[in-house]
mmCIF file of C-alpha atoms in Angstrom:
data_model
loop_
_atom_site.group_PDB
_atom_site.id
_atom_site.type_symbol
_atom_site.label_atom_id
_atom_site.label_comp_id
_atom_site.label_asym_id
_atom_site.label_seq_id
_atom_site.Cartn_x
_atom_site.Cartn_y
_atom_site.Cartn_z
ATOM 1 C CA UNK A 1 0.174 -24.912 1.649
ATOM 2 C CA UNK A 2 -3.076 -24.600 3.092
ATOM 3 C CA UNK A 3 -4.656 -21.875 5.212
ATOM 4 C CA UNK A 4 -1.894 -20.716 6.955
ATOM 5 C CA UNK A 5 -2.202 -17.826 8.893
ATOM 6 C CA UNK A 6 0.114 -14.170 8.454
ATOM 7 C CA UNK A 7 1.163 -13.078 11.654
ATOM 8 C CA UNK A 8 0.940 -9.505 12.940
ATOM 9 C CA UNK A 9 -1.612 -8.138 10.214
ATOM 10 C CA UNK A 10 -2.323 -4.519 9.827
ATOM 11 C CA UNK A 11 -4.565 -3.039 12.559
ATOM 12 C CA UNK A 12 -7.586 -1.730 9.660
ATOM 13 C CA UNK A 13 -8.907 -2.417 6.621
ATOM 14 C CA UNK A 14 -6.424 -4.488 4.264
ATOM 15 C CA UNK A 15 -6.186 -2.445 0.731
ATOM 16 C CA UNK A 16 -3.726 -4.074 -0.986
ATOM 17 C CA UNK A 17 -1.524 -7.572 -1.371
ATOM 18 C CA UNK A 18 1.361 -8.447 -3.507
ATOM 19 C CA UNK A 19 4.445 -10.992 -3.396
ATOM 20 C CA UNK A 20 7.624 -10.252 -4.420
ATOM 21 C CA UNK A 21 8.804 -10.904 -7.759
ATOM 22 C CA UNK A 22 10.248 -13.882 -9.305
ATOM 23 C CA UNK A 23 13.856 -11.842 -9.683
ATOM 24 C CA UNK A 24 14.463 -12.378 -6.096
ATOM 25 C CA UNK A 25 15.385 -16.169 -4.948
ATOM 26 C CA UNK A 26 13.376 -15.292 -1.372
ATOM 27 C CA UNK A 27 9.096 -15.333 -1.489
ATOM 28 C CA UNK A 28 8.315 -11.626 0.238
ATOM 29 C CA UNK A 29 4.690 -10.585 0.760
ATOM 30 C CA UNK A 30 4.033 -6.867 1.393
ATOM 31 C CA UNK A 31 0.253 -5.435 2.715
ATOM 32 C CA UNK A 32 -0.473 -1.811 2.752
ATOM 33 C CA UNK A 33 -4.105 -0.613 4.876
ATOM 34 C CA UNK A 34 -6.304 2.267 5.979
ATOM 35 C CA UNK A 35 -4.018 2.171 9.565
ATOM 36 C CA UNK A 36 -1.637 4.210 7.139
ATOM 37 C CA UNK A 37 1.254 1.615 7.308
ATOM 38 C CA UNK A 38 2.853 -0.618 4.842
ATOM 39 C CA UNK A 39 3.809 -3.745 6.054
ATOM 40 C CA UNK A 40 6.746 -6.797 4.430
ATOM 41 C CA UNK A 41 6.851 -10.535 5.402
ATOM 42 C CA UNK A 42 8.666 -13.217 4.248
ATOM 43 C CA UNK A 43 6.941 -15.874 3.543
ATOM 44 C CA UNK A 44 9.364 -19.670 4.185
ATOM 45 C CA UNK A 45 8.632 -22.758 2.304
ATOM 46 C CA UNK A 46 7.081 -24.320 5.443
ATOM 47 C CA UNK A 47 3.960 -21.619 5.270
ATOM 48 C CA UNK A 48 5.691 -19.813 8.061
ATOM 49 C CA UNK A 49 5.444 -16.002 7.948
ATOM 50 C CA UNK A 50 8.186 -13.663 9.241
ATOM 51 C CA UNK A 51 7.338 -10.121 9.581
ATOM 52 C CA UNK A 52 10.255 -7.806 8.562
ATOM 53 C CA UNK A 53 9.353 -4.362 8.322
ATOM 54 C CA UNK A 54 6.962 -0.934 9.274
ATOM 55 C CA UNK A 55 6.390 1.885 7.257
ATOM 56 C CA UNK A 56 3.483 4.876 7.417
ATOM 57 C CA UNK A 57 2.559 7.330 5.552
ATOM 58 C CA UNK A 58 0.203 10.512 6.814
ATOM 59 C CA UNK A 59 -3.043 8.882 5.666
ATOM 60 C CA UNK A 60 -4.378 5.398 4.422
ATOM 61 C CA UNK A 61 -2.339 3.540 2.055
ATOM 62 C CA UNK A 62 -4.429 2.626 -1.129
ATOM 63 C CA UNK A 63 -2.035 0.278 -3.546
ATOM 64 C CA UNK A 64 1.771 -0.871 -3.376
ATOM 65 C CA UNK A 65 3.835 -2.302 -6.261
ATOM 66 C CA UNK A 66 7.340 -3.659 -6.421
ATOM 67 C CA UNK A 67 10.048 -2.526 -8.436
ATOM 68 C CA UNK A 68 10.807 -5.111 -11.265
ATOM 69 C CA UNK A 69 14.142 -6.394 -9.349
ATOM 70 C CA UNK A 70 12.966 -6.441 -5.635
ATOM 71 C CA UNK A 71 14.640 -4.247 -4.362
ATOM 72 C CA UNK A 72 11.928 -1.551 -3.770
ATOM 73 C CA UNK A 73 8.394 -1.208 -3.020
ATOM 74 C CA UNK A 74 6.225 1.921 -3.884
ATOM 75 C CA UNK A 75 2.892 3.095 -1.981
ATOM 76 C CA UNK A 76 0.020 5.614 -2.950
ATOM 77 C CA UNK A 77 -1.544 6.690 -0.157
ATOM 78 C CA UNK A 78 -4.901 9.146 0.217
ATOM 79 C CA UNK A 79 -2.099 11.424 1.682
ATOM 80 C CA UNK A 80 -1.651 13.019 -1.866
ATOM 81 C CA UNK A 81 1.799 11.340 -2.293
ATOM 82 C CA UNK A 82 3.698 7.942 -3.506
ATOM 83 C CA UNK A 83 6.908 6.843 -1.517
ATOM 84 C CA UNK A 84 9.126 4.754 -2.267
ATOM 85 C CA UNK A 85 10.565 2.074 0.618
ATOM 86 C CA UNK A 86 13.952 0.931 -0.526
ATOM 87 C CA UNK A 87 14.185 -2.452 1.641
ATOM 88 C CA UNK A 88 18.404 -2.560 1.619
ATOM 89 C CA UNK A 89 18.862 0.680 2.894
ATOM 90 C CA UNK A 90 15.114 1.038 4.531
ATOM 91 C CA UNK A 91 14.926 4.112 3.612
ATOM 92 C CA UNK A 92 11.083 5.983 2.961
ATOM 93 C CA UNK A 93 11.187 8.740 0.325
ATOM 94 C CA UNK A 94 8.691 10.500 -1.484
ATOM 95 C CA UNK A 95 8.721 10.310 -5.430
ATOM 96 C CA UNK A 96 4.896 11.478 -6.053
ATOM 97 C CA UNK A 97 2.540 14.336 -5.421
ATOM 98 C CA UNK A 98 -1.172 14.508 -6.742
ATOM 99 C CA UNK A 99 -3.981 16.765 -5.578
ATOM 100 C CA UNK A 100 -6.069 13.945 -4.608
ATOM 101 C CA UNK A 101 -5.688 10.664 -3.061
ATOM 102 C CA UNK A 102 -3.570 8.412 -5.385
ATOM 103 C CA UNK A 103 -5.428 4.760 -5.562
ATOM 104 C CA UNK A 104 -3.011 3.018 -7.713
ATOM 105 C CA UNK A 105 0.785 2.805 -8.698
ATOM 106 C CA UNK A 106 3.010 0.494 -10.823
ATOM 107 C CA UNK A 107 6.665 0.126 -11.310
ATOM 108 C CA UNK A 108 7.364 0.237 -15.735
ATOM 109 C CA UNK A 109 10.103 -0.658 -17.159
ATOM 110 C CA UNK A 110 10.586 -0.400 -21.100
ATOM 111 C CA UNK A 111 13.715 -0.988 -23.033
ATOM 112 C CA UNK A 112 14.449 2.429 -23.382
ATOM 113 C CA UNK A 113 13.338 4.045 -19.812
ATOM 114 C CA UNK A 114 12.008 2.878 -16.329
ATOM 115 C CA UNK A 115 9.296 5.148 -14.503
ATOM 116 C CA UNK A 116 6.188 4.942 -11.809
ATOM 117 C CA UNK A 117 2.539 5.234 -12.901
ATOM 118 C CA UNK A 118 0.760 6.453 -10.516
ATOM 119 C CA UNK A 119 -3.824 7.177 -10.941
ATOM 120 C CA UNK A 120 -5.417 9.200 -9.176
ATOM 121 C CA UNK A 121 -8.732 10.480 -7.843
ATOM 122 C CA UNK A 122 -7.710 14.139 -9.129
ATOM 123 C CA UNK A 123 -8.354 12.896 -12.344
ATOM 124 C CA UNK A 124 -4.760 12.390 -13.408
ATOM 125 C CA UNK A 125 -2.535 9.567 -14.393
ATOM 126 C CA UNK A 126 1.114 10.583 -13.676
ATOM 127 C CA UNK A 127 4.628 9.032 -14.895
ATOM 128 C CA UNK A 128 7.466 9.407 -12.251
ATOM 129 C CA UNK A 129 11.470 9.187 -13.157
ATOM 130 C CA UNK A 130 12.689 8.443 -9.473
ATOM 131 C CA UNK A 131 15.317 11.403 -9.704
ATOM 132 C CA UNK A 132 13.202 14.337 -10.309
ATOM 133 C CA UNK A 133 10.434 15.824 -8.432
ATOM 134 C CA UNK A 134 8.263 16.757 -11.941
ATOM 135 C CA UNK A 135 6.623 13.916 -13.644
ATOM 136 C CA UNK A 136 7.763 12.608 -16.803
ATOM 137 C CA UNK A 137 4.524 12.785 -18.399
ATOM 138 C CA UNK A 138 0.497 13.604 -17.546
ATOM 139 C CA UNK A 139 -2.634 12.350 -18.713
ATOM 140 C CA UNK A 140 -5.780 13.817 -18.148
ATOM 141 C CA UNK A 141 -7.947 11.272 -17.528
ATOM 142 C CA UNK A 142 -12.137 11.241 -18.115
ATOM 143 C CA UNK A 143 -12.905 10.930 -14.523
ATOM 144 C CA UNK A 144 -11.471 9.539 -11.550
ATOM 145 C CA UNK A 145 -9.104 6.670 -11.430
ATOM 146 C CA UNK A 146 -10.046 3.725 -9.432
ATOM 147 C CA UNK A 147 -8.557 0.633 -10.619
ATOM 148 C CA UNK A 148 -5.063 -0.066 -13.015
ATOM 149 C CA UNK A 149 -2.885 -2.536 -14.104
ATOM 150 C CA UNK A 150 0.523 -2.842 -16.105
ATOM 151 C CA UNK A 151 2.086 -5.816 -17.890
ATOM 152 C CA UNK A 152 5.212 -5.374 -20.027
ATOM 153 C CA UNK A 153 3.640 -2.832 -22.819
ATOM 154 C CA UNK A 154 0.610 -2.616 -21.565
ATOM 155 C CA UNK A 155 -1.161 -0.332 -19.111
ATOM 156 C CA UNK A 156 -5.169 -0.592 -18.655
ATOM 157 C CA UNK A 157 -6.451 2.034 -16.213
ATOM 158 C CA UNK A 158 -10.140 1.972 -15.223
ATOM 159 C CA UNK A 159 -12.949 4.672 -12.892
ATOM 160 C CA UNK A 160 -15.478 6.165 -12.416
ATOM 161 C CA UNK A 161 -18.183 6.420 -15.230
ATOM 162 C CA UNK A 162 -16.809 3.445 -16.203
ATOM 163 C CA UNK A 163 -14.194 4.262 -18.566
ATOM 164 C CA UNK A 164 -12.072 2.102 -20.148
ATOM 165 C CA UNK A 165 -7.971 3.008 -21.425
ATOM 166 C CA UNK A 166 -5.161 0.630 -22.886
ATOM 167 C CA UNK A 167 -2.130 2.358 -23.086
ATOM 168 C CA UNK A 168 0.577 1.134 -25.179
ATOM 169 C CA UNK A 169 4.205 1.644 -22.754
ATOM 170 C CA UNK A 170 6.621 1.493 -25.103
ATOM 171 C CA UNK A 171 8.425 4.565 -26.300
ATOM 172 C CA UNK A 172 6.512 6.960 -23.957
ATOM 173 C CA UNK A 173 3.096 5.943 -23.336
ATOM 174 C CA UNK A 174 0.244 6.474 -25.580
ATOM 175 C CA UNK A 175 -3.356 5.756 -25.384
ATOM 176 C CA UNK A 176 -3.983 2.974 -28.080
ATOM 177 C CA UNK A 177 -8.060 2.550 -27.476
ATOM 178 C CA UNK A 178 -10.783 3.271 -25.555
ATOM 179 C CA UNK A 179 -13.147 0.416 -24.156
ATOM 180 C CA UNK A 180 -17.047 0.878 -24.057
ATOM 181 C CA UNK A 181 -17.349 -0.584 -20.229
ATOM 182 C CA UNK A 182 -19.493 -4.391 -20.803
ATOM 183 C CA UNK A 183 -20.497 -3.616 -17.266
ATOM 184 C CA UNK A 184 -23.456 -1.614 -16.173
ATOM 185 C CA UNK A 185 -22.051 -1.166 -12.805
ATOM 186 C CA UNK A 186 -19.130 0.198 -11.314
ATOM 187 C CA UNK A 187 -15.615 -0.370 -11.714
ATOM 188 C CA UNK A 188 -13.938 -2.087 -8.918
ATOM 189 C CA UNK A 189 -10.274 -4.193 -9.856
ATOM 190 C CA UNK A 190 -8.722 -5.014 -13.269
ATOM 191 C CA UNK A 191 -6.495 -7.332 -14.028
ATOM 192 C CA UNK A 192 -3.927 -8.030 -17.314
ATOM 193 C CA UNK A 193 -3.800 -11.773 -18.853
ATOM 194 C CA UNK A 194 -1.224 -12.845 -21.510
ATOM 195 C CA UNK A 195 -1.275 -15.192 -24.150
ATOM 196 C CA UNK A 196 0.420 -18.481 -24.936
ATOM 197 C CA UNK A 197 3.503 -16.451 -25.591
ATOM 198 C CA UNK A 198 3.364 -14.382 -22.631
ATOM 199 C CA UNK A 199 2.418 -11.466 -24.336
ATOM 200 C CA UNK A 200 -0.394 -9.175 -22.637
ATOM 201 C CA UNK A 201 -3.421 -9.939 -24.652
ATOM 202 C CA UNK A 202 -6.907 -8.669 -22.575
ATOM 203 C CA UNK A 203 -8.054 -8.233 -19.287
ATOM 204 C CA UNK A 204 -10.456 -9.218 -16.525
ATOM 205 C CA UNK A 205 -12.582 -6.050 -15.101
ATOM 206 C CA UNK A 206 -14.406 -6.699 -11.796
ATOM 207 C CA UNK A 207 -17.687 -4.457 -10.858
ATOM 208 C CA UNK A 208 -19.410 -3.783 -7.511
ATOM 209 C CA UNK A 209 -22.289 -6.077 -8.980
ATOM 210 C CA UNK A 210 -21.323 -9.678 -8.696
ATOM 211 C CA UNK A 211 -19.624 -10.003 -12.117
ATOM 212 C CA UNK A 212 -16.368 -9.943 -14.153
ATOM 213 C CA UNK A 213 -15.607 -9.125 -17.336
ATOM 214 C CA UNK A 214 -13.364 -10.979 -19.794
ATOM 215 C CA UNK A 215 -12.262 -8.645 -22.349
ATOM 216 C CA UNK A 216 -9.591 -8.839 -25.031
ATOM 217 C CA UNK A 217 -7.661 -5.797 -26.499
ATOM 218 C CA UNK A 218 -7.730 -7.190 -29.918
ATOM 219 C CA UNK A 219 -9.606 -9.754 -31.393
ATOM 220 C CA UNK A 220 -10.748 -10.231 -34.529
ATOM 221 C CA UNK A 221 -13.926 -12.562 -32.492
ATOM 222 C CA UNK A 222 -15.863 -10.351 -30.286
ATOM 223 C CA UNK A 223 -17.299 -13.586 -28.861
ATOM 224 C CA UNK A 224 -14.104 -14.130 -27.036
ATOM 225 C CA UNK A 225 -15.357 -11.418 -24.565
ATOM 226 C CA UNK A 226 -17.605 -12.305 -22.249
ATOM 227 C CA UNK A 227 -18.637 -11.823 -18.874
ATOM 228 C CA UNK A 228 -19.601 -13.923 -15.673
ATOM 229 C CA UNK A 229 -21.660 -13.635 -12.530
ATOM 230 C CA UNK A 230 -19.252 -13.872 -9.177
ATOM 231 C CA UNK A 231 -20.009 -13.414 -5.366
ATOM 232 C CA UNK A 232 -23.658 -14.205 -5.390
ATOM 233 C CA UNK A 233 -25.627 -15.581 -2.663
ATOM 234 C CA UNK A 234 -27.143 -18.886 -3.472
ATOM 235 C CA UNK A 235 -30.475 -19.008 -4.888
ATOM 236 C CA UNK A 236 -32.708 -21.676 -3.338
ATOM 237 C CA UNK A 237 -35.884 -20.230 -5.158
ATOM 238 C CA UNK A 238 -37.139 -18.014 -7.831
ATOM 239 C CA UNK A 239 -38.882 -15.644 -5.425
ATOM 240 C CA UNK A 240 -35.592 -15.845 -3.066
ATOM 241 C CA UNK A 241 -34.011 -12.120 -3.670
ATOM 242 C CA UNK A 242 -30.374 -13.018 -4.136
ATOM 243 C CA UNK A 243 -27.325 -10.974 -2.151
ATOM 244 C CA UNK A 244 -25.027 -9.479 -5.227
ATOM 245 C CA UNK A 245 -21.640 -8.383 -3.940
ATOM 246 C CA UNK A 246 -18.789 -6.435 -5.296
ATOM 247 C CA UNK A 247 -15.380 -8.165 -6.621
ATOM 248 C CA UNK A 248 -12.782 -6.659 -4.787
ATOM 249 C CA UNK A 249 -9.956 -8.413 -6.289
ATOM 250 C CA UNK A 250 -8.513 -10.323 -9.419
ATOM 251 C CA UNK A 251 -5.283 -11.984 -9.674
ATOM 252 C CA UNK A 252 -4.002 -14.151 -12.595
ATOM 253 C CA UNK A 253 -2.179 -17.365 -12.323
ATOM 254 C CA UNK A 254 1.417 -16.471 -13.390
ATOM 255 C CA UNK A 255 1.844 -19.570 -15.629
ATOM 256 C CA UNK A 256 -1.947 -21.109 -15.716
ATOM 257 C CA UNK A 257 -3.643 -17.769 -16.635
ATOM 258 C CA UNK A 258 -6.078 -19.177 -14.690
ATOM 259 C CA UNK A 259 -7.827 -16.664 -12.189
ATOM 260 C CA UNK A 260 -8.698 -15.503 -8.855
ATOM 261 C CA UNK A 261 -11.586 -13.126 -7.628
ATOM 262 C CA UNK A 262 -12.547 -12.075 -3.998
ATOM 263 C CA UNK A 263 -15.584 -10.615 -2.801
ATOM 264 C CA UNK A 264 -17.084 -8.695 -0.362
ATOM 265 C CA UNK A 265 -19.094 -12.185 0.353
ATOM 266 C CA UNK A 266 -16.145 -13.519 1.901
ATOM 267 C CA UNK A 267 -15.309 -15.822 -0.341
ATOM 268 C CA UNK A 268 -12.894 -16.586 -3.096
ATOM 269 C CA UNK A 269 -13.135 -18.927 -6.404
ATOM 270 C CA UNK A 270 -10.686 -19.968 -8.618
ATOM 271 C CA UNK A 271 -11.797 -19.450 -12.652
ATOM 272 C CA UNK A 272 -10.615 -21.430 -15.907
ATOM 273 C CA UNK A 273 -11.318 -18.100 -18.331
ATOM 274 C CA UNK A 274 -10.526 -20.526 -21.747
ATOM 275 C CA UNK A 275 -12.402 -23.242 -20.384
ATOM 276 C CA UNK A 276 -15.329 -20.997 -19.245
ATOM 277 C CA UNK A 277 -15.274 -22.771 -15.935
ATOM 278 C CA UNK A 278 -15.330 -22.466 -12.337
ATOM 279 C CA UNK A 279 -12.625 -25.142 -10.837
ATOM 280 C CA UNK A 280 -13.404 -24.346 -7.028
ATOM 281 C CA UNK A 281 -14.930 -22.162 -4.837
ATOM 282 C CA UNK A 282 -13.929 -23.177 -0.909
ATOM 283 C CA UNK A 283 -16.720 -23.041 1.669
ATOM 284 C CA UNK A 284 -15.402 -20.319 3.697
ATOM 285 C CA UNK A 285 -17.911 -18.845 6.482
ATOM 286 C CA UNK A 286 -18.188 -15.341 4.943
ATOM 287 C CA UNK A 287 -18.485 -13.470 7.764
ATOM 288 C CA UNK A 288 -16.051 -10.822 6.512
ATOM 289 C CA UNK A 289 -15.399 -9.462 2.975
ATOM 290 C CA UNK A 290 -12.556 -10.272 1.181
ATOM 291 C CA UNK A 291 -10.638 -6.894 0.332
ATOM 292 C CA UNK A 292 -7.179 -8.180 -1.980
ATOM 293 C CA UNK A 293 -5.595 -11.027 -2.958
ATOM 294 C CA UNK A 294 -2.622 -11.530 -4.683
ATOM 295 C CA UNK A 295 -0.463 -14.637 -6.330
ATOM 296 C CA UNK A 296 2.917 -15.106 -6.421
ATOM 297 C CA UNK A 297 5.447 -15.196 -8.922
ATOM 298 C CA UNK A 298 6.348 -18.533 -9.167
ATOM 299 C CA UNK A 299 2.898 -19.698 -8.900
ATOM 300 C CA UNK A 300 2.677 -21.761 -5.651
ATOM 301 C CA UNK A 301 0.642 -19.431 -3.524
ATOM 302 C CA UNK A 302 -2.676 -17.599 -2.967
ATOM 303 C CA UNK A 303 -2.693 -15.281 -0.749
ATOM 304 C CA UNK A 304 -5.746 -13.302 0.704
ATOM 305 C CA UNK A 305 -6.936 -10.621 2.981
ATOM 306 C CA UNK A 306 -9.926 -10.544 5.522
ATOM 307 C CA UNK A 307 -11.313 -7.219 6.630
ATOM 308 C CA UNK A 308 -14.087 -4.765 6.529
ATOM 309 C CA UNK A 309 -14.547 -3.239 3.342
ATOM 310 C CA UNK A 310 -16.978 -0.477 4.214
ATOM 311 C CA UNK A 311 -19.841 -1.543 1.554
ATOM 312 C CA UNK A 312 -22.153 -1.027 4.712
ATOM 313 C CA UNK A 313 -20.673 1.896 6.004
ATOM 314 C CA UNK A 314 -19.238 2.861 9.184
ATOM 315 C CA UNK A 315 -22.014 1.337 11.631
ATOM 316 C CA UNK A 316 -21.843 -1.947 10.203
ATOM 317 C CA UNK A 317 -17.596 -1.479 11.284
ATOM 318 C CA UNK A 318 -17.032 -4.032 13.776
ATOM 319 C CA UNK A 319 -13.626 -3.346 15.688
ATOM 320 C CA UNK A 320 -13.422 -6.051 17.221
ATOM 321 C CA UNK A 321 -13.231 -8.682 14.532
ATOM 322 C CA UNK A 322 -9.993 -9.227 13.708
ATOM 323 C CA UNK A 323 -8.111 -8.776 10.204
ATOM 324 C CA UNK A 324 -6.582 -11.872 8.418
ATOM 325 C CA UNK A 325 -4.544 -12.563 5.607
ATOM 326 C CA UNK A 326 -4.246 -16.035 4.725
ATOM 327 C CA UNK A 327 -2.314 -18.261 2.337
ATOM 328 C CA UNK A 328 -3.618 -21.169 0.470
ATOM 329 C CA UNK A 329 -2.276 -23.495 -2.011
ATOM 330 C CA UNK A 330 -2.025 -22.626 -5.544
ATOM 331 C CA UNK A 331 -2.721 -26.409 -6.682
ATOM 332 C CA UNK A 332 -6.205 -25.754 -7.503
ATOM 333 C CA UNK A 333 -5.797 -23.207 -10.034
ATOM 334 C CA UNK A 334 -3.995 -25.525 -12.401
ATOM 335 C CA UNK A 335 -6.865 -25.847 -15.299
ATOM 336 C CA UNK A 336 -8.495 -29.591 -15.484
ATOM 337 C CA UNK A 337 -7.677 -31.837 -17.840
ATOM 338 C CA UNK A 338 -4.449 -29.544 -18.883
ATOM 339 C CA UNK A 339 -1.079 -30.970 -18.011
#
């Protein structure tokens, strides 16, 4: 699969991607954007996309998750609130309130209880049981949340001032450390990788400023972390200034733990994190940032968006370009010389 086209995408500014997971035998892909409406596709063997469903909320919608058996998707939206779409009975509920736009939400599910995370701007990170209007639990958090991301036990949430949490899941969750940022720059996507075992072992933080972080929860080598410069324009001479631009995006090979970023360059590369290597970067024109990607579950496809991320600001908005989300082979994240 390469470079096929989504039909119908949303109208504005793409925010979010992600696939179904692996629990359902169907691929779905679902994108949420700033024209307030959620959108689901499936996605047949052939490339083909089908689109299957419309749903809004009262403002832009920031993040989406799915519920661990695909059956239901969840949205935060800058409207103050998190929904959730159950896609049997297509039915849009709200199961969230904040007192701020809500940029990220994931679906948890521990042995011994199932809730919603949802992070917010208001400075909050909130746990959701789907039957009662109260959250489960609160945390305060330093400042403003602005990027998240949950694997099994493990919850890493990420914003402004550059703060760092892990969160251990199980039980109830608890904050188990906090991170000294090893970027000087802001926070802009995180992303959890696991280990040989499949157990969540570290993450990789993206920053406004061309550059991603590899950073391990717990290692007894802190040369394991390390970080690497992304989304730079090439330099052809030392008194060249060189174009630095934001990651927008990370997503993690489901079986490869190789990695994907996306930039506000327009461009995407695939990254071998144990091999310290970049194994491609396609020579896409760039004339529109890359806002989310995503990869699915059973590792076969790439999938990302194409539309104005506002780095530039409103007079640099051109509405006539149209947005794209395209999907692309997963073949070239499989590391080199790894069978």
């Amino acid at each position: 699969m390469s470079g096929f086209e989504v039909v119908q995408p949303p109208e504005d500014s793409i925010s979010c991607l992600k696939f179904s997971p692996e629990s359902i035998p169907q691929t779905f892909l679902i994108g949420t954007s700033w024209a307030n409406d959620i959108r689901c596709w499936e996605i047949e063997d052939s490339g083909k996309s089908v689109p299957k469903a419309i749903k809004t909320h009262d403002a832009p919608i920031l993040s989406a998750c799915w519920s661990q058996d695909g059956t239901k998707v969840f949205t935060a939206s800058c409207d103050k609130t998190a929904k959730m779409w159950d896609l049997q009975a297509n039915q849009f509920v709200q199961i969230a309130q904040h007192d701020a736009p809500i940029k990220t939400i994931h679906h948890i599910v521990r042995p011994n209880y199932s809730c919603v995370m949802t992070g917010s701007w208001d400075k909050t990170l909130k746990f959701w049981d789907l039957r009662s209007p109260t959250p489960l639990g609160v945390i305060q958090l330093p400042e403003r949340c602005y990027c998240a991301d949950v694997n099994g036990p493990m919850a890493i949430v990420s914003g402004a001032n550059r703060f760092i949490k892990v969160y251990n899941l199980d039980n109830k969750p608890q904050e188990v450390k906090s991170i000294d940022s090893p970027l000087k720059y802001q926070h802009r996507c995180v992303s959890i990788f696991l280990d040989k075992n499949k157990n969540p072992t570290g993450f990789a933080l993206g920053s406004i400023e061309g550059r991603v972080a590899i950073q391990y929860v717990d290692t007894p080598n802190p040369k394991d972390n390390f970080t690497f410069k992304c989304h730079r324009s090439q330099q052809t001479g030392t008194s060249q200034p060189q174009d630095i631009y934001a990651v927008n995006d990370i997503a993690f090979h489901p079986i490869y733990m190789t990695l994907a970023t996306v930039g506000s360059d327009g461009k995407f590369s695939f990254w071998d994190k144990d091999a310290r290597t970049k194994l491609k970067s396609p020579d896409l024109s760039g004339d529109q940032p890359i806002t989310c990607c995503a990869v699915d579950a059973r590792g076969k496809i790439f999938a990302y968006a194409l539309s104005y991320d506002w780095h530039k600001g409103h007079e640099f908005n051109n509405p006539n370009k149209k947005n794209q989300i395209y999907l692309f082979d997963c073949a070239e994240l499989k590391p080199k010389n790894r069978t």
